[in-house]
Amino acid sequence: MISLNLRPSLELTDEVFEQLCRQNPELRLERTAQGELVAMAPVGSDSSRQNLSLSAQLWQWNRQTQRGVAFDASAGFTLPNGAIRSPDAAWITKELSLIHL
């Protein structure tokens, strides 16, 4: 993981962060609550296999229950503190998906 503090030269607003992500789709970028840009390194084969298994189980459970929406590691979520993070796998309720998607 590499963390870059771009201030005061560049404020990493939602719009700037989105543009950086679109212009660099090969990178896994996140933003901290302090406005630092974080570039995540690729994980190893063991972690990748475990993440795939977790995502598959979450997807299958959600498909059976239809209680919400499941996401893989490529989704970014804006947290209450302003950070934008990409968890290995995520799930939100149907109610939240109607508000935020």
CSV table of C-alpha atoms in Angstrom, one decimal:
chain,number,residue,atom,x,y,z
A,1,MET,CA,0.0,0.0,0.0
A,2,ILE,CA,1.2,3.5,-0.9
A,3,SER,CA,-0.4,6.5,0.7
A,4,LEU,CA,0.1,9.9,-0.9
A,5,ASN,CA,-0.8,13.3,0.7
A,6,LEU,CA,-1.6,15.5,-2.2
A,7,ARG,CA,-2.4,18.6,-0.2
A,8,PRO,CA,-2.1,21.6,-0.5
A,9,SER,CA,-1.4,21.1,-4.3
A,10,LEU,CA,-4.5,19.1,-4.9
A,11,GLU,CA,-7.7,18.6,-2.8
A,12,LEU,CA,-8.9,15.1,-3.4
A,13,THR,CA,-12.7,15.9,-3.7
A,14,ASP,CA,-15.2,13.2,-4.7
A,15,GLU,CA,-15.1,14.5,-8.3
A,16,VAL,CA,-11.2,14.5,-8.5
A,17,PHE,CA,-11.1,11.0,-6.9
A,18,GLU,CA,-13.6,9.7,-9.4
A,19,GLN,CA,-11.7,11.2,-12.3
A,20,LEU,CA,-8.4,9.6,-11.0
A,21,CYS,CA,-10.1,6.2,-10.7
A,22,ARG,CA,-11.6,6.4,-14.2
A,23,GLN,CA,-8.3,7.5,-15.7
A,24,ASN,CA,-6.4,4.7,-14.0
A,25,PRO,CA,-8.7,1.6,-14.1
A,26,GLU,CA,-5.7,-0.7,-13.6
A,27,LEU,CA,-5.1,0.7,-10.1
A,28,ARG,CA,-7.0,0.0,-7.0
A,29,LEU,CA,-7.3,3.4,-5.4
A,30,GLU,CA,-8.9,4.4,-2.1
A,31,ARG,CA,-9.1,7.7,-0.2
A,32,THR,CA,-8.6,8.2,3.5
A,33,ALA,CA,-10.7,10.4,5.8
A,34,GLN,CA,-7.7,12.8,5.8
A,35,GLY,CA,-7.9,13.1,2.0
A,36,GLU,CA,-4.8,11.0,1.2
A,37,LEU,CA,-4.8,8.9,-1.9
A,38,VAL,CA,-4.1,5.2,-1.2
A,39,ALA,CA,-2.9,2.8,-4.0
A,40,MET,CA,-3.4,-0.8,-3.0
A,41,ALA,CA,-0.9,-3.4,-4.2
A,42,PRO,CA,-2.2,-6.7,-5.7
A,43,VAL,CA,-2.8,-9.4,-3.2
A,44,GLY,CA,-1.0,-12.8,-3.3
A,45,SER,CA,-2.6,-16.0,-4.7
A,46,ASP,CA,-3.7,-17.3,-1.3
A,47,SER,CA,-5.5,-14.0,-0.4
A,48,SER,CA,-7.0,-13.8,-3.9
A,49,ARG,CA,-8.4,-17.4,-3.6
A,50,GLN,CA,-9.8,-16.6,-0.1
A,51,ASN,CA,-11.4,-13.4,-1.4
A,52,LEU,CA,-13.0,-15.2,-4.3
A,53,SER,CA,-14.4,-17.9,-2.0
A,54,LEU,CA,-15.8,-15.2,0.4
A,55,SER,CA,-17.3,-13.2,-2.5
A,56,ALA,CA,-18.9,-16.4,-4.0
A,57,GLN,CA,-20.4,-17.5,-0.7
A,58,LEU,CA,-21.8,-14.0,-0.1
A,59,TRP,CA,-23.2,-13.8,-3.6
A,60,GLN,CA,-24.8,-17.3,-3.3
A,61,TRP,CA,-26.3,-16.5,0.1
A,62,ASN,CA,-27.7,-13.2,-1.2
A,63,ARG,CA,-29.0,-14.9,-4.3
A,64,GLN,CA,-30.9,-17.4,-2.1
A,65,THR,CA,-32.2,-14.9,0.4
A,66,GLN,CA,-32.6,-11.8,-1.9
A,67,ARG,CA,-32.2,-9.6,1.2
A,68,GLY,CA,-29.9,-7.1,-0.4
A,69,VAL,CA,-27.1,-6.4,-2.8
A,70,ALA,CA,-23.6,-8.0,-2.8
A,71,PHE,CA,-20.4,-6.4,-4.1
A,72,ASP,CA,-16.9,-7.6,-4.9
A,73,ALA,CA,-13.6,-5.8,-4.2
A,74,SER,CA,-13.9,-3.4,-7.1
A,75,ALA,CA,-16.7,-1.4,-5.4
A,76,GLY,CA,-15.9,1.7,-3.5
A,77,PHE,CA,-18.0,2.8,-0.5
A,78,THR,CA,-18.0,6.3,1.0
A,79,LEU,CA,-17.8,6.0,4.7
A,80,PRO,CA,-19.3,8.5,7.2
A,81,ASN,CA,-15.9,10.0,7.8
A,82,GLY,CA,-15.4,10.8,4.1
A,83,ALA,CA,-13.1,8.0,3.3
A,84,ILE,CA,-13.7,5.9,0.2
A,85,ARG,CA,-12.7,2.3,0.7
A,86,SER,CA,-13.0,-1.0,-1.2
A,87,PRO,CA,-13.6,-4.0,1.0
A,88,ASP,CA,-12.8,-7.5,-0.2
A,89,ALA,CA,-16.5,-8.2,-0.2
A,90,ALA,CA,-19.6,-6.2,0.9
A,91,TRP,CA,-23.3,-6.6,1.3
A,92,ILE,CA,-26.0,-4.0,1.9
A,93,THR,CA,-29.7,-4.3,2.6
A,94,LYS,CA,-32.3,-3.7,-0.1
A,95,GLU,CA,-33.4,-0.6,1.8
A,96,LEU,CA,-30.0,0.9,1.7
A,97,SER,CA,-29.5,0.0,-1.9
A,98,LEU,CA,-32.6,1.9,-2.9
A,99,ILE,CA,-31.2,5.0,-1.1
A,100,HIS,CA,-27.6,4.8,-2.3
A,101,LEU,CA,-27.6,3.0,-5.6
